[in-house]
């Protein structure tokens, strides 16, 4: 009867302390599962790198003068009031949320950019000519040579992809109570 049922579903049928999330069977299954071990190893790498960046910012004497997102969070009075270990965990979670969200939206934007290039060969030819002319292989890529003034057609393509196919097409918000502007 249970041969086709996934292990996780079967674990839920067992009474606690054996079944359910955090039960004995779940803990043993996670310890023996190589996929779980790989996930936890990757999580440790992400945590370590996020905490390294946070520690570096925390020790920066110019933190109050910085305007990057992490510094804005760290300079917030409510966050400054947290105990250091709690603040670091909060900031780690925030940093990782931005990294993960940025990865998804960037991938979505690039997918639509390549779709536009594949469906409009004339645009692809123009972009290729601009890249060949303005970005020679002998020069390293950087913010300056990828600026909108240096490669305006590539910049226009990016913004057109974002306009036509926004990665987050709607972001609805609703008032919980009346407000006066």
PDB file of N, CA and C in Angstrom, residues 41-114:
ATOM      1  N   UNK A  41      25.922  21.869   3.396  1.00  0.00           N
ATOM      2  CA  UNK A  41      27.281  22.354   3.110  1.00  0.00           C
ATOM      3  C   UNK A  41      27.210  23.660   2.320  1.00  0.00           C
ATOM      4  N   UNK A  42      26.307  23.731   1.337  1.00  0.00           N
ATOM      5  CA  UNK A  42      26.144  24.963   0.548  1.00  0.00           C
ATOM      6  C   UNK A  42      25.623  26.095   1.426  1.00  0.00           C
ATOM      7  N   UNK A  43      24.705  25.775   2.336  1.00  0.00           N
ATOM      8  CA  UNK A  43      24.167  26.793   3.254  1.00  0.00           C
ATOM      9  C   UNK A  43      25.274  27.359   4.146  1.00  0.00           C
ATOM     10  N   UNK A  44      26.183  26.503   4.591  1.00  0.00           N
ATOM     11  CA  UNK A  44      27.297  26.967   5.425  1.00  0.00           C
ATOM     12  C   UNK A  44      28.188  27.942   4.663  1.00  0.00           C
ATOM     13  N   UNK A  45      28.415  27.670   3.378  1.00  0.00           N
ATOM     14  CA  UNK A  45      29.233  28.573   2.558  1.00  0.00           C
ATOM     15  C   UNK A  45      28.546  29.935   2.430  1.00  0.00           C
ATOM     16  N   UNK A  46      27.245  29.923   2.139  1.00  0.00           N
ATOM     17  CA  UNK A  46      26.500  31.181   2.014  1.00  0.00           C
ATOM     18  C   UNK A  46      26.503  31.944   3.333  1.00  0.00           C
ATOM     19  N   UNK A  47      26.250  31.245   4.426  1.00  0.00           N
ATOM     20  CA  UNK A  47      26.249  31.895   5.744  1.00  0.00           C
ATOM     21  C   UNK A  47      27.610  32.507   6.049  1.00  0.00           C
ATOM     22  N   UNK A  48      28.672  31.747   5.814  1.00  0.00           N
ATOM     23  CA  UNK A  48      30.028  32.216   6.122  1.00  0.00           C
ATOM     24  C   UNK A  48      30.364  33.470   5.314  1.00  0.00           C
ATOM     25  N   UNK A  49      30.038  33.466   4.020  1.00  0.00           N
ATOM     26  CA  UNK A  49      30.352  34.622   3.178  1.00  0.00           C
ATOM     27  C   UNK A  49      29.515  35.836   3.556  1.00  0.00           C
ATOM     28  N   UNK A  50      28.233  35.620   3.838  1.00  0.00           N
ATOM     29  CA  UNK A  50      27.376  36.742   4.245  1.00  0.00           C
ATOM     30  C   UNK A  50      27.879  37.333   5.560  1.00  0.00           C
ATOM     31  N   UNK A  51      28.237  36.473   6.512  1.00  0.00           N
ATOM     32  CA  UNK A  51      28.727  36.965   7.805  1.00  0.00           C
ATOM     33  C   UNK A  51      30.085  37.654   7.667  1.00  0.00           C
ATOM     34  N   UNK A  52      30.916  37.199   6.736  1.00  0.00           N
ATOM     35  CA  UNK A  52      32.203  37.860   6.491  1.00  0.00           C
ATOM     36  C   UNK A  52      31.977  39.290   5.996  1.00  0.00           C
ATOM     37  N   UNK A  53      31.039  39.455   5.069  1.00  0.00           N
ATOM     38  CA  UNK A  53      30.725  40.779   4.529  1.00  0.00           C
ATOM     39  C   UNK A  53      30.152  41.680   5.627  1.00  0.00           C
ATOM     40  N   UNK A  54      29.286  41.122   6.457  1.00  0.00           N
ATOM     41  CA  UNK A  54      28.671  41.893   7.547  1.00  0.00           C
ATOM     42  C   UNK A  54      29.724  42.297   8.570  1.00  0.00           C
ATOM     43  N   UNK A  55      30.604  41.372   8.920  1.00  0.00           N
ATOM     44  CA  UNK A  55      31.677  41.666   9.886  1.00  0.00           C
ATOM     45  C   UNK A  55      32.588  42.764   9.348  1.00  0.00           C
ATOM     46  N   UNK A  56      32.894  42.690   8.065  1.00  0.00           N
ATOM     47  CA  UNK A  56      33.748  43.709   7.437  1.00  0.00           C
ATOM     48  C   UNK A  56      33.074  45.077   7.507  1.00  0.00           C
ATOM     49  N   UNK A  57      31.780  45.125   7.222  1.00  0.00           N
ATOM     50  CA  UNK A  57      31.055  46.392   7.296  1.00  0.00           C
ATOM     51  C   UNK A  57      30.953  46.879   8.747  1.00  0.00           C
ATOM     52  N   UNK A  58      30.731  45.959   9.663  1.00  0.00           N
ATOM     53  CA  UNK A  58      30.600  46.301  11.078  1.00  0.00           C
ATOM     54  C   UNK A  58      31.875  46.965  11.608  1.00  0.00           C
ATOM     55  N   UNK A  59      33.016  46.510  11.131  1.00  0.00           N
ATOM     56  CA  UNK A  59      34.305  47.044  11.575  1.00  0.00           C
ATOM     57  C   UNK A  59      34.786  48.239  10.749  1.00  0.00           C
ATOM     58  N   UNK A  60      34.013  48.647   9.761  1.00  0.00           N
ATOM     59  CA  UNK A  60      34.397  49.779   8.915  1.00  0.00           C
ATOM     60  C   UNK A  60      34.204  51.087   9.682  1.00  0.00           C
ATOM     61  N   UNK A  61      35.269  51.862   9.884  1.00  0.00           N
ATOM     62  CA  UNK A  61      35.125  53.125  10.621  1.00  0.00           C
ATOM     63  C   UNK A  61      34.273  54.156   9.862  1.00  0.00           C
ATOM     64  N   UNK A  62      34.114  53.977   8.570  1.00  0.00           N
ATOM     65  CA  UNK A  62      33.328  54.912   7.757  1.00  0.00           C
ATOM     66  C   UNK A  62      31.915  54.408   7.491  1.00  0.00           C
ATOM     67  N   UNK A  63      31.437  53.481   8.288  1.00  0.00           N
ATOM     68  CA  UNK A  63      30.117  52.884   8.061  1.00  0.00           C
ATOM     69  C   UNK A  63      29.009  53.938   8.012  1.00  0.00           C
ATOM     70  N   UNK A  64      29.064  54.931   8.870  1.00  0.00           N
ATOM     71  CA  UNK A  64      28.002  55.946   8.907  1.00  0.00           C
ATOM     72  C   UNK A  64      28.000  56.830   7.665  1.00  0.00           C
ATOM     73  N   UNK A  65      29.124  56.879   6.944  1.00  0.00           N
ATOM     74  CA  UNK A  65      29.205  57.690   5.719  1.00  0.00           C
ATOM     75  C   UNK A  65      28.820  56.910   4.478  1.00  0.00           C
ATOM     76  N   UNK A  66      28.748  55.586   4.597  1.00  0.00           N
ATOM     77  CA  UNK A  66      28.425  54.743   3.440  1.00  0.00           C
ATOM     78  C   UNK A  66      26.936  54.803   3.128  1.00  0.00           C
ATOM     79  N   UNK A  67      26.592  54.578   1.845  1.00  0.00           N
ATOM     80  CA  UNK A  67      25.178  54.617   1.452  1.00  0.00           C
ATOM     81  C   UNK A  67      24.734  53.328   0.756  1.00  0.00           C
ATOM     82  N   UNK A  68      25.537  52.262   0.863  1.00  0.00           N
ATOM     83  CA  UNK A  68      25.098  50.993   0.285  1.00  0.00           C
ATOM     84  C   UNK A  68      23.990  50.394   1.153  1.00  0.00           C
ATOM     85  N   UNK A  69      23.299  49.408   0.622  1.00  0.00           N
ATOM     86  CA  UNK A  69      22.129  48.844   1.298  1.00  0.00           C
ATOM     87  C   UNK A  69      22.473  48.245   2.661  1.00  0.00           C
ATOM     88  N   UNK A  70      23.578  47.517   2.740  1.00  0.00           N
ATOM     89  CA  UNK A  70      23.971  46.922   4.014  1.00  0.00           C
ATOM     90  C   UNK A  70      24.251  48.000   5.057  1.00  0.00           C
ATOM     91  N   UNK A  71      24.954  49.053   4.656  1.00  0.00           N
ATOM     92  CA  UNK A  71      25.253  50.142   5.591  1.00  0.00           C
ATOM     93  C   UNK A  71      23.968  50.830   6.043  1.00  0.00           C
ATOM     94  N   UNK A  72      23.022  51.007   5.149  1.00  0.00           N
ATOM     95  CA  UNK A  72      21.745  51.631   5.531  1.00  0.00           C
ATOM     96  C   UNK A  72      21.035  50.790   6.589  1.00  0.00           C
ATOM     97  N   UNK A  73      21.050  49.486   6.409  1.00  0.00           N
ATOM     98  CA  UNK A  73      20.466  48.607   7.421  1.00  0.00           C
ATOM     99  C   UNK A  73      21.230  48.716   8.736  1.00  0.00           C
ATOM    100  N   UNK A  74      22.556  48.647   8.652  1.00  0.00           N
ATOM    101  CA  UNK A  74      23.373  48.636   9.871  1.00  0.00           C
ATOM    102  C   UNK A  74      23.321  49.963  10.623  1.00  0.00           C
ATOM    103  N   UNK A  75      23.034  51.040   9.926  1.00  0.00           N
ATOM    104  CA  UNK A  75      22.944  52.354  10.570  1.00  0.00           C
ATOM    105  C   UNK A  75      21.549  52.638  11.123  1.00  0.00           C
ATOM    106  N   UNK A  76      20.594  51.758  10.870  1.00  0.00           N
ATOM    107  CA  UNK A  76      19.237  51.934  11.381  1.00  0.00           C
ATOM    108  C   UNK A  76      19.253  51.793  12.912  1.00  0.00           C
ATOM    109  N   UNK A  77      18.656  52.749  13.640  1.00  0.00           N
ATOM    110  CA  UNK A  77      18.701  52.705  15.113  1.00  0.00           C
ATOM    111  C   UNK A  77      18.107  51.421  15.709  1.00  0.00           C
ATOM    112  N   UNK A  78      17.034  50.897  15.100  1.00  0.00           N
ATOM    113  CA  UNK A  78      16.415  49.675  15.631  1.00  0.00           C
ATOM    114  C   UNK A  78      17.354  48.480  15.491  1.00  0.00           C
ATOM    115  N   UNK A  79      18.085  48.433  14.394  1.00  0.00           N
ATOM    116  CA  UNK A  79      19.013  47.324  14.173  1.00  0.00           C
ATOM    117  C   UNK A  79      20.253  47.498  15.044  1.00  0.00           C
ATOM    118  N   UNK A  80      20.706  48.740  15.184  1.00  0.00           N
ATOM    119  CA  UNK A  80      21.859  49.005  16.067  1.00  0.00           C
ATOM    120  C   UNK A  80      21.563  48.607  17.510  1.00  0.00           C
ATOM    121  N   UNK A  81      20.288  48.680  17.908  1.00  0.00           N
ATOM    122  CA  UNK A  81      19.904  48.380  19.285  1.00  0.00           C
ATOM    123  C   UNK A  81      19.894  46.872  19.570  1.00  0.00           C
ATOM    124  N   UNK A  82      19.935  46.059  18.543  1.00  0.00           N
ATOM    125  CA  UNK A  82      19.929  44.600  18.739  1.00  0.00           C
ATOM    126  C   UNK A  82      21.268  44.135  19.311  1.00  0.00           C
ATOM    127  N   UNK A  83      21.250  43.036  20.061  1.00  0.00           N
ATOM    128  CA  UNK A  83      22.529  42.426  20.443  1.00  0.00           C
ATOM    129  C   UNK A  83      23.285  42.016  19.168  1.00  0.00           C
ATOM    130  N   UNK A  84      24.617  42.057  19.234  1.00  0.00           N
ATOM    131  CA  UNK A  84      25.440  41.840  18.047  1.00  0.00           C
ATOM    132  C   UNK A  84      25.120  40.515  17.350  1.00  0.00           C
ATOM    133  N   UNK A  85      25.007  39.426  18.089  1.00  0.00           N
ATOM    134  CA  UNK A  85      24.761  38.129  17.449  1.00  0.00           C
ATOM    135  C   UNK A  85      23.393  38.092  16.773  1.00  0.00           C
ATOM    136  N   UNK A  86      22.386  38.683  17.402  1.00  0.00           N
ATOM    137  CA  UNK A  86      21.045  38.740  16.813  1.00  0.00           C
ATOM    138  C   UNK A  86      21.052  39.637  15.577  1.00  0.00           C
ATOM    139  N   UNK A  87      21.761  40.766  15.643  1.00  0.00           N
ATOM    140  CA  UNK A  87      21.857  41.680  14.505  1.00  0.00           C
ATOM    141  C   UNK A  87      22.523  40.972  13.323  1.00  0.00           C
ATOM    142  N   UNK A  88      23.600  40.234  13.574  1.00  0.00           N
ATOM    143  CA  UNK A  88      24.313  39.553  12.501  1.00  0.00           C
ATOM    144  C   UNK A  88      23.428  38.499  11.829  1.00  0.00           C
ATOM    145  N   UNK A  89      22.650  37.763  12.612  1.00  0.00           N
ATOM    146  CA  UNK A  89      21.739  36.759  12.035  1.00  0.00           C
ATOM    147  C   UNK A  89      20.674  37.455  11.188  1.00  0.00           C
ATOM    148  N   UNK A  90      20.114  38.536  11.706  1.00  0.00           N
ATOM    149  CA  UNK A  90      19.098  39.302  10.964  1.00  0.00           C
ATOM    150  C   UNK A  90      19.680  39.835   9.649  1.00  0.00           C
ATOM    151  N   UNK A  91      20.862  40.421   9.717  1.00  0.00           N
ATOM    152  CA  UNK A  91      21.497  40.975   8.522  1.00  0.00           C
ATOM    153  C   UNK A  91      21.905  39.876   7.544  1.00  0.00           C
ATOM    154  N   UNK A  92      22.365  38.748   8.064  1.00  0.00           N
ATOM    155  CA  UNK A  92      22.705  37.616   7.197  1.00  0.00           C
ATOM    156  C   UNK A  92      21.483  37.176   6.399  1.00  0.00           C
ATOM    157  N   UNK A  93      20.354  37.028   7.085  1.00  0.00           N
ATOM    158  CA  UNK A  93      19.122  36.616   6.408  1.00  0.00           C
ATOM    159  C   UNK A  93      18.693  37.651   5.372  1.00  0.00           C
ATOM    160  N   UNK A  94      18.846  38.922   5.697  1.00  0.00           N
ATOM    161  CA  UNK A  94      18.483  39.997   4.772  1.00  0.00           C
ATOM    162  C   UNK A  94      19.386  39.988   3.544  1.00  0.00           C
ATOM    163  N   UNK A  95      20.691  39.867   3.772  1.00  0.00           N
ATOM    164  CA  UNK A  95      21.654  39.834   2.655  1.00  0.00           C
ATOM    165  C   UNK A  95      21.348  38.657   1.734  1.00  0.00           C
ATOM    166  N   UNK A  96      21.122  37.484   2.302  1.00  0.00           N
ATOM    167  CA  UNK A  96      20.848  36.301   1.483  1.00  0.00           C
ATOM    168  C   UNK A  96      19.532  36.434   0.720  1.00  0.00           C
ATOM    169  N   UNK A  97      18.542  37.074   1.326  1.00  0.00           N
ATOM    170  CA  UNK A  97      17.282  37.311   0.605  1.00  0.00           C
ATOM    171  C   UNK A  97      17.507  38.183  -0.623  1.00  0.00           C
ATOM    172  N   UNK A  98      18.310  39.237  -0.471  1.00  0.00           N
ATOM    173  CA  UNK A  98      18.602  40.102  -1.613  1.00  0.00           C
ATOM    174  C   UNK A  98      19.400  39.370  -2.687  1.00  0.00           C
ATOM    175  N   UNK A  99      20.360  38.566  -2.274  1.00  0.00           N
ATOM    176  CA  UNK A  99      21.169  37.817  -3.241  1.00  0.00           C
ATOM    177  C   UNK A  99      20.289  36.842  -4.022  1.00  0.00           C
ATOM    178  N   UNK A 100      19.449  36.107  -3.321  1.00  0.00           N
ATOM    179  CA  UNK A 100      18.608  35.111  -3.978  1.00  0.00           C
ATOM    180  C   UNK A 100      17.568  35.789  -4.867  1.00  0.00           C
ATOM    181  N   UNK A 101      16.949  36.848  -4.388  1.00  0.00           N
ATOM    182  CA  UNK A 101      15.969  37.572  -5.203  1.00  0.00           C
ATOM    183  C   UNK A 101      16.638  38.197  -6.421  1.00  0.00           C
ATOM    184  N   UNK A 102      17.823  38.745  -6.237  1.00  0.00           N
ATOM    185  CA  UNK A 102      18.551  39.347  -7.354  1.00  0.00           C
ATOM    186  C   UNK A 102      18.930  38.335  -8.406  1.00  0.00           C
ATOM    187  N   UNK A 103      19.272  37.123  -7.967  1.00  0.00           N
ATOM    188  CA  UNK A 103      19.634  36.075  -8.924  1.00  0.00           C
ATOM    189  C   UNK A 103      18.439  35.730  -9.809  1.00  0.00           C
ATOM    190  N   UNK A 104      17.268  35.559  -9.211  1.00  0.00           N
ATOM    191  CA  UNK A 104      16.085  35.185  -9.976  1.00  0.00           C
ATOM    192  C   UNK A 104      15.662  36.272 -10.948  1.00  0.00           C
ATOM    193  N   UNK A 105      15.643  37.515 -10.493  1.00  0.00           N
ATOM    194  CA  UNK A 105      15.207  38.594 -11.381  1.00  0.00           C
ATOM    195  C   UNK A 105      16.225  38.853 -12.481  1.00  0.00           C
ATOM    196  N   UNK A 106      17.518  38.692 -12.177  1.00  0.00           N
ATOM    197  CA  UNK A 106      18.550  38.861 -13.205  1.00  0.00           C
ATOM    198  C   UNK A 106      18.426  37.769 -14.252  1.00  0.00           C
ATOM    199  N   UNK A 107      18.220  36.533 -13.818  1.00  0.00           N
ATOM    200  CA  UNK A 107      18.060  35.425 -14.763  1.00  0.00           C
ATOM    201  C   UNK A 107      16.842  35.645 -15.649  1.00  0.00           C
ATOM    202  N   UNK A 108      15.764  36.124 -15.063  1.00  0.00           N
ATOM    203  CA  UNK A 108      14.545  36.390 -15.831  1.00  0.00           C
ATOM    204  C   UNK A 108      14.792  37.485 -16.872  1.00  0.00           C
ATOM    205  N   UNK A 109      15.437  38.554 -16.467  1.00  0.00           N
ATOM    206  CA  UNK A 109      15.727  39.664 -17.379  1.00  0.00           C
ATOM    207  C   UNK A 109      16.632  39.208 -18.521  1.00  0.00           C
ATOM    208  N   UNK A 110      17.681  38.472 -18.218  1.00  0.00           N
ATOM    209  CA  UNK A 110      18.588  37.989 -19.264  1.00  0.00           C
ATOM    210  C   UNK A 110      17.872  37.034 -20.214  1.00  0.00           C
ATOM    211  N   UNK A 111      16.996  36.202 -19.699  1.00  0.00           N
ATOM    212  CA  UNK A 111      16.229  35.286 -20.553  1.00  0.00           C
ATOM    213  C   UNK A 111      15.411  36.071 -21.566  1.00  0.00           C
ATOM    214  N   UNK A 112      14.711  37.103 -21.113  1.00  0.00           N
ATOM    215  CA  UNK A 112      13.904  37.903 -22.032  1.00  0.00           C
ATOM    216  C   UNK A 112      14.773  38.715 -22.992  1.00  0.00           C
ATOM    217  N   UNK A 113      15.944  39.167 -22.534  1.00  0.00           N
ATOM    218  CA  UNK A 113      16.857  39.874 -23.445  1.00  0.00           C
ATOM    219  C   UNK A 113      17.282  38.960 -24.585  1.00  0.00           C
ATOM    220  N   UNK A 114      17.643  37.720 -24.260  1.00  0.00           N
ATOM    221  CA  UNK A 114      18.056  36.783 -25.304  1.00  0.00           C
ATOM    222  C   UNK A 114      16.883  36.400 -26.191  1.00  0.00           C
TER     223      UNK A 114
END
